[in-house]
């Protein structure tokens, strides 16, 4: 897999994950209580749903990365072949935009992880804005009462 192909695959995966994230946020909004009593239940419910959503996204990306490494880029890790927990760790570090790791990745896989880091930043900030909106509604209701 060339660098250009890795970029293309990464962009396609990011678009798919963005679409899934959009519909997941729509589902959270649909099923969360719209009228808040000011108790904060809506905040806790939204936070918990977002946490589960991000863990699911992270595991999905790790499975995707494992398949890419196993089938197309077997020499992507300095300690080849990597175990799933190594791929999950590297994916999580990239997704959370921390970007450091004791596991070295090489070749075109680095570009794929770079795009997943950008995706993680976008999804996490999107979710943070979504959570903040839920908090604002609860806090405004508590302030008005």
mmCIF file of C-alpha atoms in Angstrom:
data_model
loop_
_atom_site.group_PDB
_atom_site.id
_atom_site.type_symbol
_atom_site.label_atom_id
_atom_site.label_comp_id
_atom_site.label_asym_id
_atom_site.label_seq_id
_atom_site.Cartn_x
_atom_site.Cartn_y
_atom_site.Cartn_z
ATOM 1 C CA UNK A 1 0.000 0.000 0.000
ATOM 2 C CA UNK A 2 1.482 3.305 -1.026
ATOM 3 C CA UNK A 3 1.294 6.535 0.917
ATOM 4 C CA UNK A 4 -1.373 7.872 -1.452
ATOM 5 C CA UNK A 5 -3.498 4.749 -1.000
ATOM 6 C CA UNK A 6 -3.102 4.987 2.802
ATOM 7 C CA UNK A 7 -4.306 8.596 2.661
ATOM 8 C CA UNK A 8 -7.294 7.622 0.510
ATOM 9 C CA UNK A 9 -8.251 4.733 2.801
ATOM 10 C CA UNK A 10 -7.840 6.964 5.853
ATOM 11 C CA UNK A 11 -10.021 9.706 4.408
ATOM 12 C CA UNK A 12 -12.737 7.214 3.412
ATOM 13 C CA UNK A 13 -12.684 5.639 6.886
ATOM 14 C CA UNK A 14 -12.891 9.105 8.476
ATOM 15 C CA UNK A 15 -15.896 10.051 6.352
ATOM 16 C CA UNK A 16 -17.694 6.822 7.265
ATOM 17 C CA UNK A 17 -16.916 7.329 10.964
ATOM 18 C CA UNK A 18 -18.147 10.934 10.737
ATOM 19 C CA UNK A 19 -21.441 9.794 9.232
ATOM 20 C CA UNK A 20 -21.867 7.128 11.917
ATOM 21 C CA UNK A 21 -21.021 9.689 14.619
ATOM 22 C CA UNK A 22 -23.636 12.086 13.249
ATOM 23 C CA UNK A 23 -26.372 9.463 13.403
ATOM 24 C CA UNK A 24 -25.260 8.344 16.854
ATOM 25 C CA UNK A 25 -25.504 11.920 18.152
ATOM 26 C CA UNK A 26 -28.929 12.208 16.546
ATOM 27 C CA UNK A 27 -29.967 9.016 18.368
ATOM 28 C CA UNK A 28 -28.632 10.297 21.687
ATOM 29 C CA UNK A 29 -30.556 13.529 21.191
ATOM 30 C CA UNK A 30 -33.723 11.654 20.266
ATOM 31 C CA UNK A 31 -33.651 9.351 23.287
ATOM 32 C CA UNK A 32 -32.388 11.748 25.942
ATOM 33 C CA UNK A 33 -34.967 13.536 28.054
ATOM 34 C CA UNK A 34 -35.781 16.864 26.370
ATOM 35 C CA UNK A 35 -37.267 18.537 29.391
ATOM 36 C CA UNK A 36 -34.732 18.690 32.096
ATOM 37 C CA UNK A 37 -35.780 18.956 35.699
ATOM 38 C CA UNK A 38 -32.421 20.515 36.578
ATOM 39 C CA UNK A 39 -31.167 17.374 38.320
ATOM 40 C CA UNK A 40 -28.362 16.692 35.881
ATOM 41 C CA UNK A 41 -29.695 13.291 34.792
ATOM 42 C CA UNK A 42 -29.607 14.445 31.179
ATOM 43 C CA UNK A 43 -25.956 15.437 31.535
ATOM 44 C CA UNK A 44 -24.987 12.087 33.039
ATOM 45 C CA UNK A 45 -26.973 10.191 30.413
ATOM 46 C CA UNK A 46 -25.420 12.199 27.570
ATOM 47 C CA UNK A 47 -21.908 11.820 28.992
ATOM 48 C CA UNK A 48 -22.342 8.058 29.413
ATOM 49 C CA UNK A 49 -23.725 7.631 25.901
ATOM 50 C CA UNK A 50 -20.828 9.648 24.445
ATOM 51 C CA UNK A 51 -18.289 7.595 26.388
ATOM 52 C CA UNK A 52 -19.769 4.366 25.049
ATOM 53 C CA UNK A 53 -19.888 5.827 21.542
ATOM 54 C CA UNK A 54 -16.206 6.793 21.626
ATOM 55 C CA UNK A 55 -15.143 3.420 22.996
ATOM 56 C CA UNK A 56 -17.106 1.751 20.197
ATOM 57 C CA UNK A 57 -15.489 4.041 17.615
ATOM 58 C CA UNK A 58 -12.054 3.322 19.037
ATOM 59 C CA UNK A 59 -12.541 -0.449 18.980
ATOM 60 C CA UNK A 60 -13.954 -0.235 15.450
ATOM 61 C CA UNK A 61 -10.893 1.678 14.268
ATOM 62 C CA UNK A 62 -8.600 -0.801 16.040
ATOM 63 C CA UNK A 63 -10.306 -3.733 14.295
ATOM 64 C CA UNK A 64 -10.016 -1.873 10.978
ATOM 65 C CA UNK A 65 -6.325 -1.166 11.659
ATOM 66 C CA UNK A 66 -5.711 -4.798 12.589
ATOM 67 C CA UNK A 67 -7.232 -5.917 9.293
ATOM 68 C CA UNK A 68 -5.132 -3.375 7.358
ATOM 69 C CA UNK A 69 -1.940 -4.443 9.118
ATOM 70 C CA UNK A 70 -2.676 -8.145 8.707
ATOM 71 C CA UNK A 71 -3.659 -7.994 5.051
ATOM 72 C CA UNK A 72 -1.868 -5.066 3.449
ATOM 73 C CA UNK A 73 0.801 -3.592 5.720
ATOM 74 C CA UNK A 74 2.303 -6.463 7.732
ATOM 75 C CA UNK A 75 5.555 -4.542 8.420
ATOM 76 C CA UNK A 76 3.833 -1.499 9.960
ATOM 77 C CA UNK A 77 4.994 -2.159 13.506
ATOM 78 C CA UNK A 78 8.574 -2.405 14.673
ATOM 79 C CA UNK A 79 7.577 -5.510 16.669
ATOM 80 C CA UNK A 80 5.759 -7.342 13.849
ATOM 81 C CA UNK A 81 3.362 -9.015 13.991
ATOM 82 C CA UNK A 82 1.551 -6.888 16.580
ATOM 83 C CA UNK A 83 -1.051 -8.245 18.958
ATOM 84 C CA UNK A 84 -4.547 -6.722 18.937
ATOM 85 C CA UNK A 85 -3.866 -4.957 22.229
ATOM 86 C CA UNK A 86 -0.866 -3.202 20.609
ATOM 87 C CA UNK A 87 -3.008 -2.020 17.707
ATOM 88 C CA UNK A 88 -5.764 -0.926 20.109
ATOM 89 C CA UNK A 89 -3.225 1.016 22.178
ATOM 90 C CA UNK A 90 -1.670 2.783 19.167
ATOM 91 C CA UNK A 91 -5.134 3.538 17.756
ATOM 92 C CA UNK A 92 -6.281 4.955 21.098
ATOM 93 C CA UNK A 93 -3.192 7.117 21.452
ATOM 94 C CA UNK A 94 -3.743 8.453 17.935
ATOM 95 C CA UNK A 95 -7.523 8.864 18.291
ATOM 96 C CA UNK A 96 -7.150 10.808 21.530
ATOM 97 C CA UNK A 97 -4.520 12.986 19.787
ATOM 98 C CA UNK A 98 -1.908 12.309 22.471
ATOM 99 C CA UNK A 99 0.391 11.033 19.758
ATOM 100 C CA UNK A 100 3.068 9.411 21.860
ATOM 101 C CA UNK A 101 3.693 5.711 22.071
ATOM 102 C CA UNK A 102 6.366 3.251 23.045
ATOM 103 C CA UNK A 103 5.324 1.218 19.999
ATOM 104 C CA UNK A 104 6.860 2.437 16.756
ATOM 105 C CA UNK A 105 4.842 2.366 13.544
ATOM 106 C CA UNK A 106 6.519 2.651 10.166
ATOM 107 C CA UNK A 107 5.615 3.176 6.540
ATOM 108 C CA UNK A 108 2.249 4.205 5.103
ATOM 109 C CA UNK A 109 0.449 3.083 8.283
ATOM 110 C CA UNK A 110 1.757 6.272 9.938
ATOM 111 C CA UNK A 111 -0.325 8.327 7.489
ATOM 112 C CA UNK A 112 -3.406 6.283 8.283
ATOM 113 C CA UNK A 113 -2.859 6.931 12.003
ATOM 114 C CA UNK A 114 -2.300 10.635 11.324
ATOM 115 C CA UNK A 115 -5.714 10.834 9.656
ATOM 116 C CA UNK A 116 -7.269 8.899 12.538
ATOM 117 C CA UNK A 117 -5.750 11.440 14.897
ATOM 118 C CA UNK A 118 -7.440 14.231 12.959
ATOM 119 C CA UNK A 119 -10.673 12.221 13.002
ATOM 120 C CA UNK A 120 -10.391 11.709 16.760
ATOM 121 C CA UNK A 121 -9.869 15.431 17.312
ATOM 122 C CA UNK A 122 -12.912 16.248 15.188
ATOM 123 C CA UNK A 123 -15.184 13.641 16.802
ATOM 124 C CA UNK A 124 -14.088 14.466 20.347
ATOM 125 C CA UNK A 125 -14.624 18.208 19.886
ATOM 126 C CA UNK A 126 -17.972 17.541 18.195
ATOM 127 C CA UNK A 127 -19.001 15.442 21.192
ATOM 128 C CA UNK A 128 -17.692 18.019 23.662
ATOM 129 C CA UNK A 129 -19.827 20.681 21.983
ATOM 130 C CA UNK A 130 -22.811 18.338 22.061
ATOM 131 C CA UNK A 131 -22.299 17.666 25.790
ATOM 132 C CA UNK A 132 -21.827 21.360 26.520
ATOM 133 C CA UNK A 133 -25.146 22.114 24.792
ATOM 134 C CA UNK A 134 -26.890 19.534 26.998
ATOM 135 C CA UNK A 135 -25.226 21.051 30.080
ATOM 136 C CA UNK A 136 -26.279 24.564 29.076
ATOM 137 C CA UNK A 137 -29.911 23.509 28.821
ATOM 138 C CA UNK A 138 -29.846 21.861 32.257
ATOM 139 C CA UNK A 139 -27.983 24.739 33.872
ATOM 140 C CA UNK A 140 -30.288 27.323 32.306
ATOM 141 C CA UNK A 141 -33.333 25.416 33.598
ATOM 142 C CA UNK A 142 -31.804 25.260 37.099
ATOM 143 C CA UNK A 143 -30.991 28.969 36.965
ATOM 144 C CA UNK A 144 -34.532 29.870 35.863
ATOM 145 C CA UNK A 145 -36.133 27.848 38.679
#
